[in-house]
PDB file of C-alpha atoms in Angstrom:
ATOM      1  CA  MET A   1     111.884  59.670 184.097  1.00  0.00           C
ATOM      2  CA  ARG A   2     112.269  63.396 184.818  1.00  0.00           C
ATOM      3  CA  PHE A   3     110.096  65.616 186.945  1.00  0.00           C
ATOM      4  CA  HIS A   4     110.432  69.391 186.504  1.00  0.00           C
ATOM      5  CA  ARG A   5     113.912  68.587 184.871  1.00  0.00           C
ATOM      6  CA  LEU A   6     115.065  66.408 187.886  1.00  0.00           C
ATOM      7  CA  ASP A   7     115.989  62.682 187.229  1.00  0.00           C
ATOM      8  CA  LEU A   8     113.839  61.067 190.017  1.00  0.00           C
ATOM      9  CA  ASN A   9     116.398  58.275 190.084  1.00  0.00           C
ATOM     10  CA  LEU A  10     118.862  60.924 191.774  1.00  0.00           C
ATOM     11  CA  LEU A  11     116.404  61.129 194.770  1.00  0.00           C
ATOM     12  CA  VAL A  12     117.556  57.665 196.050  1.00  0.00           C
ATOM     13  CA  ALA A  13     121.156  58.770 195.754  1.00  0.00           C
ATOM     14  CA  LEU A  14     120.481  61.963 197.467  1.00  0.00           C
ATOM     15  CA  ASP A  15     119.046  60.415 200.254  1.00  0.00           C
ATOM     16  CA  VAL A  16     121.981  57.905 200.822  1.00  0.00           C
ATOM     17  CA  LEU A  17     124.444  60.807 200.281  1.00  0.00           C
ATOM     18  CA  LEU A  18     122.566  62.906 202.927  1.00  0.00           C
ATOM     19  CA  GLU A  19     122.571  60.130 205.288  1.00  0.00           C
ATOM     20  CA  GLU A  20     126.073  58.969 204.745  1.00  0.00           C
ATOM     21  CA  GLN A  21     127.646  62.392 204.120  1.00  0.00           C
ATOM     22  CA  ASN A  22     130.633  60.364 202.540  1.00  0.00           C
ATOM     23  CA  ILE A  23     131.303  59.337 198.958  1.00  0.00           C
ATOM     24  CA  THR A  24     132.670  56.038 199.770  1.00  0.00           C
ATOM     25  CA  ARG A  25     130.140  54.721 202.087  1.00  0.00           C
ATOM     26  CA  ALA A  26     127.318  56.134 199.844  1.00  0.00           C
ATOM     27  CA  ALA A  27     128.999  54.487 196.803  1.00  0.00           C
ATOM     28  CA  GLU A  28     128.928  51.031 198.640  1.00  0.00           C
ATOM     29  CA  ARG A  29     125.238  51.375 199.649  1.00  0.00           C
ATOM     30  CA  LEU A  30     124.187  52.340 195.937  1.00  0.00           C
ATOM     31  CA  HIS A  31     126.347  49.890 194.590  1.00  0.00           C
ATOM     32  CA  MET A  32     128.276  52.393 192.249  1.00  0.00           C
ATOM     33  CA  THR A  33     131.791  53.320 191.787  1.00  0.00           C
ATOM     34  CA  GLN A  34     133.127  56.317 193.837  1.00  0.00           C
ATOM     35  CA  SER A  35     133.392  58.001 190.571  1.00  0.00           C
ATOM     36  CA  ALA A  36     130.041  57.276 189.549  1.00  0.00           C
ATOM     37  CA  THR A  37     128.747  58.420 192.750  1.00  0.00           C
ATOM     38  CA  SER A  38     130.893  61.852 192.617  1.00  0.00           C
ATOM     39  CA  GLY A  39     129.231  62.393 189.366  1.00  0.00           C
ATOM     40  CA  VAL A  40     125.807  61.753 190.577  1.00  0.00           C
ATOM     41  CA  LEU A  41     126.590  64.188 193.357  1.00  0.00           C
ATOM     42  CA  ALA A  42     127.649  66.701 190.664  1.00  0.00           C
ATOM     43  CA  ARG A  43     124.504  66.420 188.929  1.00  0.00           C
ATOM     44  CA  LEU A  44     122.360  67.060 192.048  1.00  0.00           C
ATOM     45  CA  ARG A  45     124.403  70.247 192.825  1.00  0.00           C
ATOM     46  CA  ASN A  46     123.716  71.408 189.305  1.00  0.00           C
ATOM     47  CA  TYR A  47     120.056  70.947 189.775  1.00  0.00           C
ATOM     48  CA  PHE A  48     119.547  72.484 192.934  1.00  0.00           C
ATOM     49  CA  GLU A  49     122.217  75.034 192.390  1.00  0.00           C
ATOM     50  CA  ASP A  50     123.881  74.419 195.767  1.00  0.00           C
ATOM     51  CA  ASP A  51     126.970  72.525 197.113  1.00  0.00           C
ATOM     52  CA  LEU A  52     124.719  70.274 199.258  1.00  0.00           C
ATOM     53  CA  LEU A  53     127.602  68.644 200.782  1.00  0.00           C
ATOM     54  CA  VAL A  54     130.990  70.588 201.518  1.00  0.00           C
ATOM     55  CA  GLN A  55     134.366  69.135 202.357  1.00  0.00           C
ATOM     56  CA  VAL A  56     135.339  70.205 205.905  1.00  0.00           C
ATOM     57  CA  GLY A  57     138.754  68.618 206.734  1.00  0.00           C
ATOM     58  CA  ARG A  58     138.056  64.870 206.276  1.00  0.00           C
ATOM     59  CA  LYS A  59     134.195  65.245 206.666  1.00  0.00           C
ATOM     60  CA  MET A  60     131.485  66.436 204.250  1.00  0.00           C
ATOM     61  CA  MET A  61     129.123  68.641 205.856  1.00  0.00           C
ATOM     62  CA  PRO A  62     125.450  69.390 204.611  1.00  0.00           C
ATOM     63  CA  THR A  63     124.595  73.062 203.437  1.00  0.00           C
ATOM     64  CA  ALA A  64     121.514  74.782 204.928  1.00  0.00           C
ATOM     65  CA  LEU A  65     119.632  73.564 201.710  1.00  0.00           C
ATOM     66  CA  ALA A  66     120.835  69.831 202.254  1.00  0.00           C
ATOM     67  CA  HIS A  67     119.250  69.848 205.860  1.00  0.00           C
ATOM     68  CA  GLU A  68     116.223  71.403 204.396  1.00  0.00           C
ATOM     69  CA  LEU A  69     115.992  68.511 201.672  1.00  0.00           C
ATOM     70  CA  GLU A  70     116.812  65.611 203.898  1.00  0.00           C
ATOM     71  CA  GLN A  71     113.384  64.919 205.424  1.00  0.00           C
ATOM     72  CA  PRO A  72     111.271  65.821 202.467  1.00  0.00           C
ATOM     73  CA  VAL A  73     113.317  63.770 200.194  1.00  0.00           C
ATOM     74  CA  ARG A  74     112.918  60.826 202.812  1.00  0.00           C
ATOM     75  CA  GLU A  75     108.988  61.299 203.048  1.00  0.00           C
ATOM     76  CA  VAL A  76     108.822  61.186 199.300  1.00  0.00           C
ATOM     77  CA  LEU A  77     110.757  57.719 199.059  1.00  0.00           C
ATOM     78  CA  MET A  78     108.922  56.282 201.997  1.00  0.00           C
ATOM     79  CA  THR A  79     105.399  57.202 200.243  1.00  0.00           C
ATOM     80  CA  ILE A  80     106.581  55.730 197.183  1.00  0.00           C
ATOM     81  CA  GLN A  81     107.513  52.639 199.120  1.00  0.00           C
ATOM     82  CA  SER A  82     104.078  52.093 201.064  1.00  0.00           C
ATOM     83  CA  SER A  83     102.020  53.345 198.391  1.00  0.00           C
ATOM     84  CA  ILE A  84     103.223  51.989 195.042  1.00  0.00           C
ATOM     85  CA  THR A  85     106.022  49.520 195.413  1.00  0.00           C
ATOM     86  CA  ALA A  86     104.681  47.484 198.407  1.00  0.00           C
ATOM     87  CA  LYS A  87     102.435  44.595 197.031  1.00  0.00           C
ATOM     88  CA  PRO A  88      99.088  44.279 198.708  1.00  0.00           C
ATOM     89  CA  VAL A  89      98.701  41.197 200.685  1.00  0.00           C
ATOM     90  CA  LEU A  90      95.414  40.038 201.543  1.00  0.00           C
ATOM     91  CA  ASP A  91      96.477  36.547 203.098  1.00  0.00           C
ATOM     92  CA  PRO A  92      99.208  37.044 205.614  1.00  0.00           C
ATOM     93  CA  SER A  93      99.841  33.319 205.414  1.00  0.00           C
ATOM     94  CA  THR A  94     101.613  33.880 202.150  1.00  0.00           C
ATOM     95  CA  SER A  95     103.775  36.972 203.073  1.00  0.00           C
ATOM     96  CA  LYS A  96     107.441  37.010 203.217  1.00  0.00           C
ATOM     97  CA  ARG A  97     107.878  40.341 204.501  1.00  0.00           C
ATOM     98  CA  HIS A  98     110.399  41.254 207.134  1.00  0.00           C
ATOM     99  CA  PHE A  99     109.784  43.758 209.685  1.00  0.00           C
ATOM    100  CA  ARG A 100     112.370  45.479 212.312  1.00  0.00           C
ATOM    101  CA  ILE A 101     111.161  46.599 215.829  1.00  0.00           C
ATOM    102  CA  ALA A 102     112.885  48.996 217.940  1.00  0.00           C
ATOM    103  CA  ALA A 103     112.156  48.020 221.577  1.00  0.00           C
ATOM    104  CA  SER A 104     113.745  47.440 224.933  1.00  0.00           C
ATOM    105  CA  ASP A 105     114.495  43.919 226.047  1.00  0.00           C
ATOM    106  CA  TYR A 106     111.903  44.411 228.549  1.00  0.00           C
ATOM    107  CA  VAL A 107     109.182  45.104 225.847  1.00  0.00           C
ATOM    108  CA  VAL A 108     110.644  41.995 223.821  1.00  0.00           C
ATOM    109  CA  SER A 109     110.208  39.897 227.049  1.00  0.00           C
ATOM    110  CA  VAL A 110     106.684  40.762 228.344  1.00  0.00           C
ATOM    111  CA  LEU A 111     105.088  41.360 224.818  1.00  0.00           C
ATOM    112  CA  LEU A 112     106.841  40.941 221.600  1.00  0.00           C
ATOM    113  CA  SER A 113     107.853  37.495 222.203  1.00  0.00           C
ATOM    114  CA  ASP A 114     104.150  36.360 222.592  1.00  0.00           C
ATOM    115  CA  ALA A 115     103.288  38.627 219.582  1.00  0.00           C
ATOM    116  CA  ILE A 116     105.627  37.160 217.160  1.00  0.00           C
ATOM    117  CA  GLN A 117     104.723  33.703 218.273  1.00  0.00           C
ATOM    118  CA  ARG A 118     101.028  34.515 217.552  1.00  0.00           C
ATOM    119  CA  ILE A 119     102.220  36.137 214.092  1.00  0.00           C
ATOM    120  CA  ASN A 120     104.246  33.088 213.214  1.00  0.00           C
ATOM    121  CA  ALA A 121     101.325  30.658 213.772  1.00  0.00           C
ATOM    122  CA  LEU A 122      99.410  32.750 211.206  1.00  0.00           C
ATOM    123  CA  ALA A 123     101.778  33.885 208.911  1.00  0.00           C
ATOM    124  CA  PRO A 124     105.174  31.603 209.096  1.00  0.00           C
ATOM    125  CA  GLN A 125     107.004  33.039 206.455  1.00  0.00           C
ATOM    126  CA  VAL A 126     107.119  36.623 208.023  1.00  0.00           C
ATOM    127  CA  THR A 127     110.408  37.401 209.763  1.00  0.00           C
ATOM    128  CA  PHE A 128     111.492  40.031 212.402  1.00  0.00           C
ATOM    129  CA  GLU A 129     114.507  41.767 213.532  1.00  0.00           C
ATOM    130  CA  MET A 130     114.727  43.330 217.082  1.00  0.00           C
ATOM    131  CA  VAL A 131     116.641  46.550 217.247  1.00  0.00           C
ATOM    132  CA  SER A 132     117.942  48.336 220.365  1.00  0.00           C
ATOM    133  CA  LEU A 133     116.777  51.463 221.265  1.00  0.00           C
ATOM    134  CA  THR A 134     119.388  54.416 221.082  1.00  0.00           C
ATOM    135  CA  GLU A 135     119.771  58.029 220.318  1.00  0.00           C
ATOM    136  CA  GLN A 136     119.265  57.562 216.711  1.00  0.00           C
ATOM    137  CA  THR A 137     115.997  55.579 217.246  1.00  0.00           C
ATOM    138  CA  PHE A 138     113.731  58.211 215.858  1.00  0.00           C
ATOM    139  CA  GLN A 139     115.809  58.568 212.799  1.00  0.00           C
ATOM    140  CA  LEU A 140     115.538  55.060 212.002  1.00  0.00           C
ATOM    141  CA  LEU A 141     111.996  55.225 211.863  1.00  0.00           C
ATOM    142  CA  ASN A 142     111.925  58.618 209.930  1.00  0.00           C
ATOM    143  CA  ARG A 143     114.249  56.901 207.375  1.00  0.00           C
ATOM    144  CA  GLY A 144     112.122  53.771 206.986  1.00  0.00           C
ATOM    145  CA  GLN A 145     114.802  51.577 208.679  1.00  0.00           C
ATOM    146  CA  VAL A 146     112.574  50.340 211.197  1.00  0.00           C
ATOM    147  CA  GLU A 147     108.868  49.678 210.811  1.00  0.00           C
ATOM    148  CA  PHE A 148     107.753  50.101 214.637  1.00  0.00           C
ATOM    149  CA  LEU A 149     108.899  51.508 217.829  1.00  0.00           C
ATOM    150  CA  VAL A 150     107.742  50.530 221.358  1.00  0.00           C
ATOM    151  CA  ILE A 151     108.584  53.118 223.670  1.00  0.00           C
ATOM    152  CA  PRO A 152     107.152  54.809 226.773  1.00  0.00           C
ATOM    153  CA  ASP A 153     104.670  57.670 226.593  1.00  0.00           C
ATOM    154  CA  HIS A 154     107.125  60.404 227.802  1.00  0.00           C
ATOM    155  CA  TYR A 155     109.410  59.679 224.603  1.00  0.00           C
ATOM    156  CA  LEU A 156     106.204  59.722 221.968  1.00  0.00           C
ATOM    157  CA  PRO A 157     106.863  61.807 218.853  1.00  0.00           C
ATOM    158  CA  GLU A 158     104.315  64.201 217.917  1.00  0.00           C
ATOM    159  CA  ASP A 159     104.418  63.917 214.249  1.00  0.00           C
ATOM    160  CA  GLN A 160     103.809  60.126 214.141  1.00  0.00           C
ATOM    161  CA  PRO A 161     100.829  57.909 214.863  1.00  0.00           C
ATOM    162  CA  SER A 162     100.787  55.827 217.814  1.00  0.00           C
ATOM    163  CA  GLN A 163      98.589  53.273 219.833  1.00  0.00           C
ATOM    164  CA  VAL A 164      98.681  52.621 223.682  1.00  0.00           C
ATOM    165  CA  LEU A 165      99.463  49.084 224.550  1.00  0.00           C
ATOM    166  CA  PHE A 166      99.625  48.696 227.981  1.00  0.00           C
ATOM    167  CA  ASP A 167     100.354  50.245 231.364  1.00  0.00           C
ATOM    168  CA  GLU A 168     103.201  49.444 233.870  1.00  0.00           C
ATOM    169  CA  ASP A 169     104.334  50.203 237.206  1.00  0.00           C
ATOM    170  CA  HIS A 170     107.394  49.200 239.056  1.00  0.00           C
ATOM    171  CA  VAL A 171     108.243  47.049 241.976  1.00  0.00           C
ATOM    172  CA  CYS A 172     111.222  46.142 243.998  1.00  0.00           C
ATOM    173  CA  VAL A 173     113.173  42.829 243.571  1.00  0.00           C
ATOM    174  CA  VAL A 174     115.357  41.287 246.186  1.00  0.00           C
ATOM    175  CA  TRP A 175     117.112  37.835 246.504  1.00  0.00           C
ATOM    176  CA  GLN A 176     114.656  35.411 248.469  1.00  0.00           C
ATOM    177  CA  ASP A 177     117.428  35.021 251.116  1.00  0.00           C
ATOM    178  CA  ASN A 178     117.974  38.807 251.642  1.00  0.00           C
ATOM    179  CA  THR A 179     118.187  39.425 255.336  1.00  0.00           C
ATOM    180  CA  LEU A 180     117.839  43.363 255.164  1.00  0.00           C
ATOM    181  CA  VAL A 181     114.066  43.489 254.502  1.00  0.00           C
ATOM    182  CA  GLY A 182     111.065  41.452 254.811  1.00  0.00           C
ATOM    183  CA  GLU A 183     107.813  41.833 253.009  1.00  0.00           C
ATOM    184  CA  GLU A 184     108.022  45.548 253.001  1.00  0.00           C
ATOM    185  CA  ILE A 185     110.547  48.246 252.449  1.00  0.00           C
ATOM    186  CA  SER A 186     110.808  51.787 253.926  1.00  0.00           C
ATOM    187  CA  LEU A 187     112.079  54.750 252.105  1.00  0.00           C
ATOM    188  CA  GLU A 188     115.128  54.944 254.568  1.00  0.00           C
ATOM    189  CA  GLN A 189     115.726  51.383 254.046  1.00  0.00           C
ATOM    190  CA  TYR A 190     115.532  51.590 250.275  1.00  0.00           C
ATOM    191  CA  MET A 191     117.946  54.318 250.008  1.00  0.00           C
ATOM    192  CA  ASP A 192     120.445  52.524 252.308  1.00  0.00           C
ATOM    193  CA  MET A 193     120.682  49.476 250.356  1.00  0.00           C
ATOM    194  CA  GLY A 194     122.860  48.941 247.497  1.00  0.00           C
ATOM    195  CA  HIS A 195     121.120  49.083 243.822  1.00  0.00           C
ATOM    196  CA  VAL A 196     121.402  47.517 240.865  1.00  0.00           C
ATOM    197  CA  ALA A 197     120.209  49.735 237.938  1.00  0.00           C
ATOM    198  CA  VAL A 198     120.206  49.980 234.140  1.00  0.00           C
ATOM    199  CA  SER A 199     121.549  52.786 232.047  1.00  0.00           C
ATOM    200  CA  PHE A 200     121.349  53.295 228.375  1.00  0.00           C
ATOM    201  CA  GLY A 201     123.172  55.286 225.734  1.00  0.00           C
ATOM    202  CA  ARG A 202     126.153  57.469 225.741  1.00  0.00           C
ATOM    203  CA  THR A 203     124.114  59.859 228.385  1.00  0.00           C
ATOM    204  CA  ARG A 204     123.833  56.702 230.694  1.00  0.00           C
ATOM    205  CA  GLN A 205     120.163  57.592 231.423  1.00  0.00           C
ATOM    206  CA  LEU A 206     118.687  56.566 234.658  1.00  0.00           C
ATOM    207  CA  ALA A 207     115.009  57.737 234.573  1.00  0.00           C
ATOM    208  CA  ILE A 208     114.485  56.346 238.230  1.00  0.00           C
ATOM    209  CA  GLU A 209     117.256  58.536 239.571  1.00  0.00           C
ATOM    210  CA  GLU A 210     115.740  61.606 237.782  1.00  0.00           C
ATOM    211  CA  TRP A 211     112.538  61.088 239.480  1.00  0.00           C
ATOM    212  CA  PHE A 212     114.057  60.380 242.926  1.00  0.00           C
ATOM    213  CA  MET A 213     116.171  63.510 242.689  1.00  0.00           C
ATOM    214  CA  SER A 214     113.012  65.670 241.537  1.00  0.00           C
ATOM    215  CA  GLN A 215     110.671  64.056 244.364  1.00  0.00           C
ATOM    216  CA  TYR A 216     112.920  63.751 247.343  1.00  0.00           C
ATOM    217  CA  ASN A 217     116.310  65.466 246.386  1.00  0.00           C
ATOM    218  CA  CYS A 218     118.122  62.100 246.826  1.00  0.00           C
ATOM    219  CA  GLN A 219     119.893  59.500 244.713  1.00  0.00           C
ATOM    220  CA  ARG A 220     120.017  55.646 245.290  1.00  0.00           C
ATOM    221  CA  ARG A 221     123.509  54.067 246.107  1.00  0.00           C
ATOM    222  CA  LEU A 222     124.080  52.370 242.876  1.00  0.00           C
ATOM    223  CA  GLU A 223     126.409  49.388 243.316  1.00  0.00           C
ATOM    224  CA  VAL A 224     126.009  47.656 239.887  1.00  0.00           C
ATOM    225  CA  ILE A 225     124.896  49.284 236.560  1.00  0.00           C
ATOM    226  CA  THR A 226     124.083  47.068 233.844  1.00  0.00           C
ATOM    227  CA  HIS A 227     122.922  47.362 230.068  1.00  0.00           C
ATOM    228  CA  ASP A 228     119.544  45.833 229.755  1.00  0.00           C
ATOM    229  CA  PHE A 229     116.709  44.957 232.064  1.00  0.00           C
ATOM    230  CA  ASN A 230     116.762  41.206 231.870  1.00  0.00           C
ATOM    231  CA  THR A 231     120.300  41.214 233.652  1.00  0.00           C
ATOM    232  CA  LEU A 232     118.895  43.042 236.669  1.00  0.00           C
ATOM    233  CA  PRO A 233     117.417  40.045 238.588  1.00  0.00           C
ATOM    234  CA  GLN A 234     120.460  38.120 237.806  1.00  0.00           C
ATOM    235  CA  LEU A 235     122.670  40.497 239.509  1.00  0.00           C
ATOM    236  CA  VAL A 236     120.397  40.628 242.488  1.00  0.00           C
ATOM    237  CA  VAL A 237     120.435  36.799 243.345  1.00  0.00           C
ATOM    238  CA  GLY A 238     122.832  35.976 246.144  1.00  0.00           C
ATOM    239  CA  THR A 239     123.435  39.449 247.182  1.00  0.00           C
ATOM    240  CA  GLN A 240     121.897  41.897 249.769  1.00  0.00           C
ATOM    241  CA  ARG A 241     121.399  44.332 246.937  1.00  0.00           C
ATOM    242  CA  ILE A 242     118.050  45.375 245.721  1.00  0.00           C
ATOM    243  CA  ALA A 243     116.598  46.449 242.015  1.00  0.00           C
ATOM    244  CA  THR A 244     113.563  48.743 240.855  1.00  0.00           C
ATOM    245  CA  MET A 245     111.949  46.624 237.827  1.00  0.00           C
ATOM    246  CA  HIS A 246     108.885  46.768 235.776  1.00  0.00           C
ATOM    247  CA  ARG A 247     106.298  44.818 237.356  1.00  0.00           C
ATOM    248  CA  ARG A 248     105.466  42.233 234.519  1.00  0.00           C
ATOM    249  CA  LEU A 249     109.201  41.495 233.958  1.00  0.00           C
ATOM    250  CA  ALA A 250     109.740  41.036 237.775  1.00  0.00           C
ATOM    251  CA  ARG A 251     106.973  38.529 237.993  1.00  0.00           C
ATOM    252  CA  LEU A 252     108.423  36.715 235.217  1.00  0.00           C
ATOM    253  CA  TYR A 253     111.762  36.386 237.067  1.00  0.00           C
ATOM    254  CA  THR A 254     110.311  35.643 240.553  1.00  0.00           C
ATOM    255  CA  GLU A 255     108.391  32.610 239.142  1.00  0.00           C
ATOM    256  CA  ARG A 256     111.795  31.154 237.714  1.00  0.00           C
ATOM    257  CA  TRP A 257     114.547  32.669 239.971  1.00  0.00           C
ATOM    258  CA  PRO A 258     114.724  32.601 243.990  1.00  0.00           C
ATOM    259  CA  LEU A 259     113.611  36.081 244.215  1.00  0.00           C
ATOM    260  CA  ARG A 260     111.028  38.250 246.212  1.00  0.00           C
ATOM    261  CA  MET A 261     108.995  41.173 245.038  1.00  0.00           C
ATOM    262  CA  LEU A 262     108.179  43.890 247.052  1.00  0.00           C
ATOM    263  CA  PRO A 263     106.176  47.267 246.908  1.00  0.00           C
ATOM    264  CA  THR A 264     108.209  50.204 246.227  1.00  0.00           C
ATOM    265  CA  PRO A 265     108.592  52.179 249.393  1.00  0.00           C
ATOM    266  CA  VAL A 266     106.657  55.187 247.814  1.00  0.00           C
ATOM    267  CA  PRO A 267     104.376  55.265 244.643  1.00  0.00           C
ATOM    268  CA  THR A 268     106.395  55.539 241.502  1.00  0.00           C
ATOM    269  CA  PRO A 269     104.950  56.906 238.185  1.00  0.00           C
ATOM    270  CA  THR A 270     102.971  54.461 236.070  1.00  0.00           C
ATOM    271  CA  ILE A 271     104.204  54.544 232.480  1.00  0.00           C
ATOM    272  CA  GLN A 272     102.314  53.618 229.319  1.00  0.00           C
ATOM    273  CA  GLU A 273     103.964  51.686 226.331  1.00  0.00           C
ATOM    274  CA  HIS A 274     103.141  52.994 223.078  1.00  0.00           C
ATOM    275  CA  LEU A 275     103.495  51.487 219.430  1.00  0.00           C
ATOM    276  CA  VAL A 276     104.720  53.863 217.120  1.00  0.00           C
ATOM    277  CA  TRP A 277     104.976  53.731 213.260  1.00  0.00           C
ATOM    278  CA  HIS A 278     105.510  55.979 210.472  1.00  0.00           C
ATOM    279  CA  ARG A 279     102.423  58.095 209.155  1.00  0.00           C
ATOM    280  CA  SER A 280     103.472  57.225 205.632  1.00  0.00           C
ATOM    281  CA  MET A 281     102.947  53.355 206.126  1.00  0.00           C
ATOM    282  CA  ASP A 282      99.366  53.693 207.296  1.00  0.00           C
ATOM    283  CA  ARG A 283      98.173  52.253 203.921  1.00  0.00           C
ATOM    284  CA  ASP A 284     100.520  49.397 203.924  1.00  0.00           C
ATOM    285  CA  PRO A 285      98.108  46.218 204.555  1.00  0.00           C
ATOM    286  CA  MET A 286     100.697  44.001 205.833  1.00  0.00           C
ATOM    287  CA  LEU A 287     102.057  46.578 208.160  1.00  0.00           C
ATOM    288  CA  ARG A 288      98.644  47.287 209.457  1.00  0.00           C
ATOM    289  CA  TRP A 289      97.763  43.518 210.195  1.00  0.00           C
ATOM    290  CA  VAL A 290     100.999  43.045 212.134  1.00  0.00           C
ATOM    291  CA  ARG A 291     100.279  45.939 214.064  1.00  0.00           C
ATOM    292  CA  GLU A 292      96.733  44.613 214.735  1.00  0.00           C
ATOM    293  CA  GLN A 293      98.406  41.430 216.137  1.00  0.00           C
ATOM    294  CA  ILE A 294     100.684  43.009 218.516  1.00  0.00           C
ATOM    295  CA  ILE A 295      97.951  45.214 219.907  1.00  0.00           C
ATOM    296  CA  GLN A 296      95.727  42.151 220.406  1.00  0.00           C
ATOM    297  CA  VAL A 297      98.463  40.407 222.165  1.00  0.00           C
ATOM    298  CA  ALA A 298      98.820  43.798 224.142  1.00  0.00           C
ATOM    299  CA  GLN A 299      95.247  43.796 225.011  1.00  0.00           C
ATOM    300  CA  SER A 300      95.348  40.298 226.410  1.00  0.00           C
ATOM    301  CA  LEU A 301      97.865  40.780 228.910  1.00  0.00           C
ATOM    302  CA  LEU A 302      96.710  40.466 232.373  1.00  0.00           C
ATOM    303  CA  PRO A 303      95.789  43.574 234.264  1.00  0.00           C
ATOM    304  CA  GLU A 304      99.202  43.585 236.400  1.00  0.00           C
ATOM    305  CA  LEU A 305      98.449  46.778 238.111  1.00  0.00           C
ATOM    306  CA  GLU A 306      95.282  45.261 239.732  1.00  0.00           C
ATOM    307  CA  ARG A 307      97.037  42.120 240.916  1.00  0.00           C
ATOM    308  CA  PRO A 308      98.460  41.859 244.679  1.00  0.00           C
ATOM    309  CA  LEU A 309     101.974  40.890 245.059  1.00  0.00           C
ATOM    310  CA  ALA A 310     102.683  37.254 245.740  1.00  0.00           C
ATOM    311  CA  LYS A 311     104.094  36.601 248.960  1.00  0.00           C
ATOM    312  CA  ILE A 312     107.141  34.136 248.562  1.00  0.00           C
ATOM    313  CA  ALA A 313     107.987  32.253 251.883  1.00  0.00           C
TER     314      ALA A 313
END
């Protein structure tokens, strides 16, 4: 089928070529030979009257026009997927859809594990894949490679729909037998102690450090850096170290491990976790149903910010 002299089947190949920028990898994804993929690229070049991808050393680099085409082509394909190829499902119990959600391990622990349990009871054939948050997360959403993101408010994209899930703040966590602090901790004590912290990505992002630097012009003494939130409490047990954690996750671990929760020495910023999806998927009935289940579970969470810290003897 042709539209304004363009074979619409070529749009799928163009999308893959612009993402991979490599003939061999594009051919593998398209289930074509390298020579056939090169022929497709030649047809695309002829239609657009542009090289689209130019060999620079061992790499293929997109031209200015290719950069301009990348997002519109992806939008067209996602609209086709959500509006035409996606079959309406009126009964979720019969759906066999697979959903990919990009979220931190903290969000999986305090929200998504319960949400997926709820969905499984209502739609037992629906499956899920949890995807780690990285620097490429928004690209995954824009390319339809994940259906949802769960991210804090300060990372929200302006061009995609979202829904507030819940508010969260931070508390301090220490080993139950920590002798350096009692039921409270001063800022001076906090800064003198060894800390366990989480960093993410190639930039080793440490949000609490950025906040302390901006507010107090000081940094915590980091003695252990880990790669996810759920290992923080494990690295505190049996030591004199301290960790600053999300309140809900900290409460989960203090109920299971020999840990104490303390108020932070100074108020820290409250964050809002948001559910984000691609605007082209708004009309997908099954995606909307899954979204509603996640939101309902989030709304059922106890208002942790209003609960006092439990004192552990």
